[in-house]
Amino acid sequence: MSRDAVGAALVAYGRELEAAGAAQVGESFSRSEAADALLKSDPNAFLIAVLFTQGIPAERAWSAPYALKERLGHLDLHRLACEPDAVIQAVQAAPMLHRFKNTLPRWISAAATRVLDEYGGDASRIWAPGSHVLEVTERLAAFSGIGRKKSVMAVEILIRHFDAELQGRECGQVAYDVQVRRVFLRTGLVEHDSVEAVESAARRYCPSSPGTLDLATWLVGRETCRPKTPLCDVCRLGDVCPRLVRLNVEGVGATR
Ligand code: SF4
């Protein structure tokens, strides 16, 4: 067993997911056809979903734009920007769409304003064809409520699932997320938990597209490398992993 073998196994898994155009959880984002369809047809809905990918299960986050639209009756950016109280009420109505019941609505209204002001009301211009991965990462991270971790994840989804034609895949990265961090530690890909160590390891094992490791690692973390009860015997990395299961990281596990 060696780090190289772990790295190679994760790259192979990542390439499989890319070839399948994987979404986030299997073939889906939200496990709801209607909610997935909205994400695929409306770039503004995808951007809003990214805001939600924190502190709640992934499926709930990715279905939130659909639920928000059902509650408001629209996802019109002008109204999202100019009617913040309606957004607050829609997010906070039972069952609440997010546990960040005050900040999430603010992020949504601010994102709507930014997309109107800077991207002509069309979020897909953030990731316009020919843009560089680093530019798109920066543009997304500039939104209140996104930041680097979510923007790195979003860029990889845009490339893998939405066929965004971006330059510079060698500059992509894994999102420094609790699942990714735990798997990198327990497999020995890193010796300590830091953004620099994780990103450097991703570059080492997949220099042409470090972000290829993102979803693969996150899925291993979510499905088998669980914080308290890792399922090593059925893990995709079980044959190559040194199984350093005593190592763990702090954070909320299932969210992205
Ligand atoms: S579940 Fe076990 S085999 Fe799989 S990555 Fe975690 S420690 Fe390694």
mmCIF file of C-alpha atoms and ligand atoms in Angstrom:
data_model
loop_
_atom_site.group_PDB
_atom_site.id
_atom_site.type_symbol
_atom_site.label_atom_id
_atom_site.label_comp_id
_atom_site.label_asym_id
_atom_site.label_seq_id
_atom_site.Cartn_x
_atom_site.Cartn_y
_atom_site.Cartn_z
ATOM 1 C CA MET A 1 0.000 0.000 0.000
ATOM 2 C CA SER A 2 1.296 3.466 -0.783
ATOM 3 C CA ARG A 3 0.170 7.014 -1.173
ATOM 4 C CA ASP A 4 0.694 6.698 -4.911
ATOM 5 C CA ALA A 5 -1.736 3.789 -5.046
ATOM 6 C CA VAL A 6 -4.343 5.774 -3.114
ATOM 7 C CA GLY A 7 -3.809 8.780 -5.357
ATOM 8 C CA ALA A 8 -4.111 6.636 -8.484
ATOM 9 C CA ALA A 9 -7.315 4.996 -7.198
ATOM 10 C CA LEU A 10 -8.887 8.370 -6.494
ATOM 11 C CA VAL A 11 -7.893 9.723 -9.895
ATOM 12 C CA ALA A 12 -9.419 6.631 -11.558
ATOM 13 C CA TYR A 13 -12.649 7.130 -9.617
ATOM 14 C CA GLY A 14 -12.679 10.821 -10.482
ATOM 15 C CA ARG A 15 -12.213 10.079 -14.182
ATOM 16 C CA GLU A 16 -15.116 7.608 -14.029
ATOM 17 C CA LEU A 17 -17.329 10.265 -12.504
ATOM 18 C CA GLU A 18 -16.272 12.774 -15.138
ATOM 19 C CA ALA A 19 -16.962 10.338 -17.960
ATOM 20 C CA ALA A 20 -20.436 9.791 -16.520
ATOM 21 C CA GLY A 21 -21.003 13.553 -16.175
ATOM 22 C CA ALA A 22 -21.822 12.892 -12.540
ATOM 23 C CA ALA A 23 -23.862 15.447 -10.668
ATOM 24 C CA GLN A 24 -23.246 15.309 -6.944
ATOM 25 C CA VAL A 25 -25.102 12.420 -5.316
ATOM 26 C CA GLY A 26 -25.090 9.664 -7.910
ATOM 27 C CA GLU A 27 -26.690 10.991 -11.068
ATOM 28 C CA SER A 28 -28.620 13.606 -9.216
ATOM 29 C CA PHE A 29 -28.069 16.736 -7.201
ATOM 30 C CA SER A 30 -31.199 16.714 -5.121
ATOM 31 C CA ARG A 31 -32.833 13.306 -5.683
ATOM 32 C CA SER A 32 -35.771 15.276 -7.113
ATOM 33 C CA GLU A 33 -36.292 15.348 -10.871
ATOM 34 C CA ALA A 34 -38.049 18.698 -10.775
ATOM 35 C CA ALA A 35 -35.406 20.335 -8.592
ATOM 36 C CA ASP A 36 -32.594 18.939 -10.739
ATOM 37 C CA ALA A 37 -34.357 20.129 -13.905
ATOM 38 C CA LEU A 38 -34.477 23.667 -12.543
ATOM 39 C CA LEU A 39 -30.746 23.627 -11.762
ATOM 40 C CA LYS A 40 -30.014 22.439 -15.277
ATOM 41 C CA SER A 41 -32.271 24.911 -17.056
ATOM 42 C CA ASP A 42 -31.623 28.041 -15.021
ATOM 43 C CA PRO A 43 -28.032 29.144 -14.274
ATOM 44 C CA ASN A 44 -29.361 31.628 -11.712
ATOM 45 C CA ALA A 45 -30.949 28.725 -9.819
ATOM 46 C CA PHE A 46 -27.617 26.880 -9.885
ATOM 47 C CA LEU A 47 -25.889 29.933 -8.414
ATOM 48 C CA ILE A 48 -28.521 30.198 -5.666
ATOM 49 C CA ALA A 49 -28.082 26.496 -4.894
ATOM 50 C CA VAL A 50 -24.360 27.021 -4.378
ATOM 51 C CA LEU A 51 -25.227 29.555 -1.664
ATOM 52 C CA PHE A 52 -27.150 26.829 0.157
ATOM 53 C CA THR A 53 -24.353 24.220 0.081
ATOM 54 C CA GLN A 54 -23.230 24.704 3.634
ATOM 55 C CA GLY A 55 -24.423 23.376 6.962
ATOM 56 C CA ILE A 56 -27.221 21.163 5.627
ATOM 57 C CA PRO A 57 -27.291 17.855 3.692
ATOM 58 C CA ALA A 58 -26.310 18.201 0.054
ATOM 59 C CA GLU A 59 -29.650 17.007 -1.322
ATOM 60 C CA ARG A 60 -31.499 19.645 0.678
ATOM 61 C CA ALA A 61 -29.151 22.369 -0.486
ATOM 62 C CA TRP A 62 -29.490 21.477 -4.157
ATOM 63 C CA SER A 63 -33.296 21.289 -3.950
ATOM 64 C CA ALA A 64 -33.566 24.682 -2.223
ATOM 65 C CA PRO A 65 -33.910 26.874 -5.376
ATOM 66 C CA TYR A 66 -36.895 24.784 -6.478
ATOM 67 C CA ALA A 67 -38.495 25.070 -3.033
ATOM 68 C CA LEU A 68 -37.770 28.796 -2.987
ATOM 69 C CA LYS A 69 -39.377 29.230 -6.392
ATOM 70 C CA GLU A 70 -42.444 27.282 -5.274
ATOM 71 C CA ARG A 71 -42.807 29.480 -2.206
ATOM 72 C CA LEU A 72 -42.195 32.814 -3.950
ATOM 73 C CA GLY A 73 -43.857 31.931 -7.244
ATOM 74 C CA HIS A 74 -40.740 33.093 -9.133
ATOM 75 C CA LEU A 75 -36.949 33.334 -9.149
ATOM 76 C CA ASP A 76 -36.964 36.755 -10.755
ATOM 77 C CA LEU A 77 -33.668 38.460 -9.943
ATOM 78 C CA HIS A 78 -35.176 41.961 -9.764
ATOM 79 C CA ARG A 79 -37.699 40.792 -7.212
ATOM 80 C CA LEU A 80 -35.150 38.744 -5.254
ATOM 81 C CA ALA A 81 -32.998 41.876 -5.064
ATOM 82 C CA CYS A 82 -35.758 44.376 -4.281
ATOM 83 C CA GLU A 83 -38.051 42.299 -2.076
ATOM 84 C CA PRO A 84 -35.692 41.007 0.640
ATOM 85 C CA ASP A 85 -38.488 40.593 3.188
ATOM 86 C CA ALA A 86 -40.301 38.188 0.877
ATOM 87 C CA VAL A 87 -37.077 36.188 0.484
ATOM 88 C CA ILE A 88 -36.637 36.060 4.256
ATOM 89 C CA GLN A 89 -40.185 34.827 4.726
ATOM 90 C CA ALA A 90 -39.800 32.197 2.020
ATOM 91 C CA VAL A 91 -36.571 30.847 3.511
ATOM 92 C CA GLN A 92 -37.879 30.909 7.076
ATOM 93 C CA ALA A 93 -41.331 29.402 6.443
ATOM 94 C CA ALA A 94 -41.689 25.904 7.893
ATOM 95 C CA PRO A 95 -39.904 23.743 7.121
ATOM 96 C CA MET A 96 -37.058 26.251 6.951
ATOM 97 C CA LEU A 97 -34.974 25.970 3.817
ATOM 98 C CA HIS A 98 -31.738 26.533 5.712
ATOM 99 C CA ARG A 99 -30.590 26.794 9.278
ATOM 100 C CA PHE A 100 -28.795 30.057 8.456
ATOM 101 C CA LYS A 101 -32.221 31.620 8.474
ATOM 102 C CA ASN A 102 -31.008 35.228 8.471
ATOM 103 C CA THR A 103 -27.832 35.133 6.433
ATOM 104 C CA LEU A 104 -29.055 32.901 3.608
ATOM 105 C CA PRO A 105 -31.837 35.301 2.537
ATOM 106 C CA ARG A 106 -29.363 38.186 2.586
ATOM 107 C CA TRP A 107 -26.951 36.220 0.434
ATOM 108 C CA ILE A 108 -29.724 35.462 -2.079
ATOM 109 C CA SER A 109 -30.778 39.104 -2.436
ATOM 110 C CA ALA A 110 -27.154 40.238 -2.673
ATOM 111 C CA ALA A 111 -26.395 37.591 -5.305
ATOM 112 C CA ALA A 112 -29.392 38.696 -7.360
ATOM 113 C CA THR A 113 -28.175 42.294 -7.229
ATOM 114 C CA ARG A 114 -24.664 41.290 -8.257
ATOM 115 C CA VAL A 115 -25.831 39.133 -11.169
ATOM 116 C CA LEU A 116 -28.018 42.001 -12.401
ATOM 117 C CA ASP A 117 -25.289 44.614 -12.000
ATOM 118 C CA GLU A 118 -22.288 42.664 -13.254
ATOM 119 C CA TYR A 119 -23.603 39.845 -15.437
ATOM 120 C CA GLY A 120 -26.660 41.322 -17.136
ATOM 121 C CA GLY A 121 -29.019 39.135 -15.136
ATOM 122 C CA ASP A 122 -27.525 35.881 -16.406
ATOM 123 C CA ALA A 123 -25.307 33.907 -14.017
ATOM 124 C CA SER A 124 -23.985 31.779 -16.870
ATOM 125 C CA ARG A 125 -21.891 34.783 -17.895
ATOM 126 C CA ILE A 126 -19.825 34.127 -14.773
ATOM 127 C CA TRP A 127 -18.584 30.954 -16.455
ATOM 128 C CA ALA A 128 -18.750 32.146 -20.075
ATOM 129 C CA PRO A 129 -16.979 29.862 -22.607
ATOM 130 C CA GLY A 130 -13.239 30.490 -22.739
ATOM 131 C CA SER A 131 -13.035 31.839 -19.185
ATOM 132 C CA HIS A 132 -10.148 30.559 -17.116
ATOM 133 C CA VAL A 133 -10.794 28.305 -14.133
ATOM 134 C CA LEU A 134 -9.066 30.797 -11.839
ATOM 135 C CA GLU A 135 -11.181 33.698 -13.121
ATOM 136 C CA VAL A 136 -14.409 31.787 -12.594
ATOM 137 C CA THR A 137 -13.303 30.665 -9.143
ATOM 138 C CA GLU A 138 -12.596 34.279 -8.210
ATOM 139 C CA ARG A 139 -15.854 35.575 -9.674
ATOM 140 C CA LEU A 140 -17.880 33.037 -7.722
ATOM 141 C CA ALA A 141 -15.897 33.537 -4.525
ATOM 142 C CA ALA A 142 -16.669 37.256 -4.711
ATOM 143 C CA PHE A 143 -20.346 36.563 -3.954
ATOM 144 C CA SER A 144 -21.320 36.952 -0.298
ATOM 145 C CA GLY A 145 -21.897 33.455 1.040
ATOM 146 C CA ILE A 146 -19.742 31.583 -1.476
ATOM 147 C CA GLY A 147 -16.018 31.930 -0.765
ATOM 148 C CA ARG A 148 -13.230 29.664 -1.975
ATOM 149 C CA LYS A 149 -14.474 26.246 -0.858
ATOM 150 C CA LYS A 150 -17.848 26.538 -2.538
ATOM 151 C CA SER A 151 -16.458 28.251 -5.630
ATOM 152 C CA VAL A 152 -13.877 25.495 -6.195
ATOM 153 C CA MET A 153 -16.620 22.867 -5.879
ATOM 154 C CA ALA A 154 -18.935 24.799 -8.203
ATOM 155 C CA VAL A 155 -16.260 25.147 -10.879
ATOM 156 C CA GLU A 156 -15.697 21.388 -10.901
ATOM 157 C CA ILE A 157 -19.444 20.756 -11.202
ATOM 158 C CA LEU A 158 -19.704 23.247 -14.054
ATOM 159 C CA ILE A 159 -16.944 21.448 -15.945
ATOM 160 C CA ARG A 160 -17.966 17.892 -15.111
ATOM 161 C CA HIS A 161 -21.746 18.086 -15.343
ATOM 162 C CA PHE A 162 -22.610 21.244 -17.256
ATOM 163 C CA ASP A 163 -19.808 20.983 -19.827
ATOM 164 C CA ALA A 164 -18.643 24.535 -19.138
ATOM 165 C CA GLU A 165 -15.862 25.295 -21.604
ATOM 166 C CA LEU A 166 -13.238 26.624 -19.238
ATOM 167 C CA GLN A 167 -9.512 26.987 -19.766
ATOM 168 C CA GLY A 168 -6.861 25.966 -17.257
ATOM 169 C CA ARG A 169 -8.083 22.762 -15.684
ATOM 170 C CA GLU A 170 -4.631 22.323 -14.209
ATOM 171 C CA CYS A 171 -5.563 25.237 -11.948
ATOM 172 C CA GLY A 172 -8.710 23.567 -10.598
ATOM 173 C CA GLN A 173 -8.729 22.186 -7.091
ATOM 174 C CA VAL A 174 -10.476 19.996 -4.539
ATOM 175 C CA ALA A 175 -12.785 21.885 -2.194
ATOM 176 C CA TYR A 176 -11.307 21.956 1.311
ATOM 177 C CA ASP A 177 -14.356 20.303 2.737
ATOM 178 C CA VAL A 178 -14.702 18.157 5.856
ATOM 179 C CA GLN A 179 -15.159 14.932 3.873
ATOM 180 C CA VAL A 180 -12.197 15.631 1.609
ATOM 181 C CA ARG A 181 -9.996 16.566 4.554
ATOM 182 C CA ARG A 182 -10.861 13.365 6.465
ATOM 183 C CA VAL A 183 -10.185 11.114 3.485
ATOM 184 C CA PHE A 184 -6.902 12.821 2.647
ATOM 185 C CA LEU A 185 -5.753 12.359 6.254
ATOM 186 C CA ARG A 186 -6.863 8.767 6.725
ATOM 187 C CA THR A 187 -5.451 7.618 3.416
ATOM 188 C CA GLY A 188 -2.107 9.236 4.180
ATOM 189 C CA LEU A 189 -2.301 11.606 1.205
ATOM 190 C CA VAL A 190 -1.516 14.374 3.696
ATOM 191 C CA GLU A 191 0.257 14.246 7.040
ATOM 192 C CA HIS A 192 -1.544 17.227 8.482
ATOM 193 C CA ASP A 193 -4.816 18.965 7.824
ATOM 194 C CA SER A 194 -4.359 22.285 6.040
ATOM 195 C CA VAL A 195 -5.606 23.855 2.814
ATOM 196 C CA GLU A 196 -2.067 24.016 1.484
ATOM 197 C CA ALA A 197 -1.341 20.336 2.219
ATOM 198 C CA VAL A 198 -4.608 19.120 0.671
ATOM 199 C CA GLU A 199 -4.288 21.279 -2.449
ATOM 200 C CA SER A 200 -0.651 20.341 -2.887
ATOM 201 C CA ALA A 201 -1.493 16.617 -2.651
ATOM 202 C CA ALA A 202 -4.276 16.999 -5.219
ATOM 203 C CA ARG A 203 -1.851 18.702 -7.601
ATOM 204 C CA ARG A 204 0.732 15.971 -7.063
ATOM 205 C CA TYR A 205 -1.583 13.087 -7.908
ATOM 206 C CA CYS A 206 -3.530 14.738 -10.715
ATOM 207 C CA PRO A 207 -1.443 17.605 -12.115
ATOM 208 C CA SER A 208 -3.481 18.002 -15.297
ATOM 209 C CA SER A 209 -6.732 18.540 -13.354
ATOM 210 C CA PRO A 210 -6.467 18.395 -9.546
ATOM 211 C CA GLY A 211 -10.201 19.049 -9.305
ATOM 212 C CA THR A 212 -10.801 15.569 -10.729
ATOM 213 C CA LEU A 213 -10.265 14.330 -7.165
ATOM 214 C CA ASP A 214 -12.956 16.585 -5.723
ATOM 215 C CA LEU A 215 -16.183 14.633 -6.124
ATOM 216 C CA ALA A 216 -14.445 11.238 -5.874
ATOM 217 C CA THR A 217 -12.955 12.106 -2.501
ATOM 218 C CA TRP A 218 -16.129 13.735 -1.226
ATOM 219 C CA LEU A 219 -18.163 10.640 -2.117
ATOM 220 C CA VAL A 220 -15.690 8.310 -0.386
ATOM 221 C CA GLY A 221 -15.921 10.541 2.687
ATOM 222 C CA ARG A 222 -19.673 10.677 2.662
ATOM 223 C CA GLU A 223 -20.394 7.048 1.826
ATOM 224 C CA THR A 224 -17.713 4.996 3.549
ATOM 225 C CA CYS A 225 -15.082 7.048 5.356
ATOM 226 C CA ARG A 226 -17.551 8.148 7.990
ATOM 227 C CA PRO A 227 -16.311 10.089 11.008
ATOM 228 C CA LYS A 228 -17.153 7.499 13.691
ATOM 229 C CA THR A 229 -17.723 4.254 11.845
ATOM 230 C CA PRO A 230 -15.627 4.038 8.674
ATOM 231 C CA LEU A 231 -16.719 1.188 6.408
ATOM 232 C CA CYS A 232 -13.249 0.177 5.255
ATOM 233 C CA ASP A 233 -14.244 -3.286 4.082
ATOM 234 C CA VAL A 234 -16.638 -1.935 1.466
ATOM 235 C CA CYS A 235 -14.715 1.246 0.691
ATOM 236 C CA ARG A 236 -13.553 1.934 -2.825
ATOM 237 C CA LEU A 237 -10.098 2.597 -1.437
ATOM 238 C CA GLY A 238 -10.123 -0.399 0.925
ATOM 239 C CA ASP A 239 -7.402 -2.328 -0.953
ATOM 240 C CA VAL A 240 -4.921 0.517 -1.097
ATOM 241 C CA CYS A 241 -5.674 2.644 1.965
ATOM 242 C CA PRO A 242 -3.500 2.434 5.113
ATOM 243 C CA ARG A 243 -6.732 2.945 7.079
ATOM 244 C CA LEU A 244 -5.547 5.601 9.489
ATOM 245 C CA VAL A 245 -9.024 5.672 10.993
ATOM 246 C CA ARG A 246 -7.914 7.196 14.280
ATOM 247 C CA LEU A 247 -7.455 10.470 12.403
ATOM 248 C CA ASN A 248 -10.436 12.745 12.105
ATOM 249 C CA VAL A 249 -11.337 16.372 11.483
ATOM 250 C CA GLU A 250 -13.843 18.735 13.021
ATOM 251 C CA GLY A 251 -16.874 19.881 11.073
ATOM 252 C CA VAL A 252 -20.340 19.066 9.799
ATOM 253 C CA GLY A 253 -20.155 15.867 7.817
ATOM 254 C CA ALA A 254 -22.824 15.496 5.183
ATOM 255 C CA THR A 255 -22.911 18.990 3.853
ATOM 256 C CA ARG A 256 -21.608 20.483 0.742
HETATM 257 S S1 SF4 B 1 -13.185 4.112 4.877
HETATM 258 FE FE1 SF4 B 1 -11.292 3.105 5.527
HETATM 259 S S2 SF4 B 1 -10.405 2.378 3.592
HETATM 260 FE FE2 SF4 B 1 -11.898 3.958 3.050
HETATM 261 S S3 SF4 B 1 -10.755 5.871 2.947
HETATM 262 FE FE3 SF4 B 1 -11.593 5.705 5.018
HETATM 263 S S4 SF4 B 1 -9.951 4.773 6.229
HETATM 264 FE FE4 SF4 B 1 -9.483 4.381 4.059
#
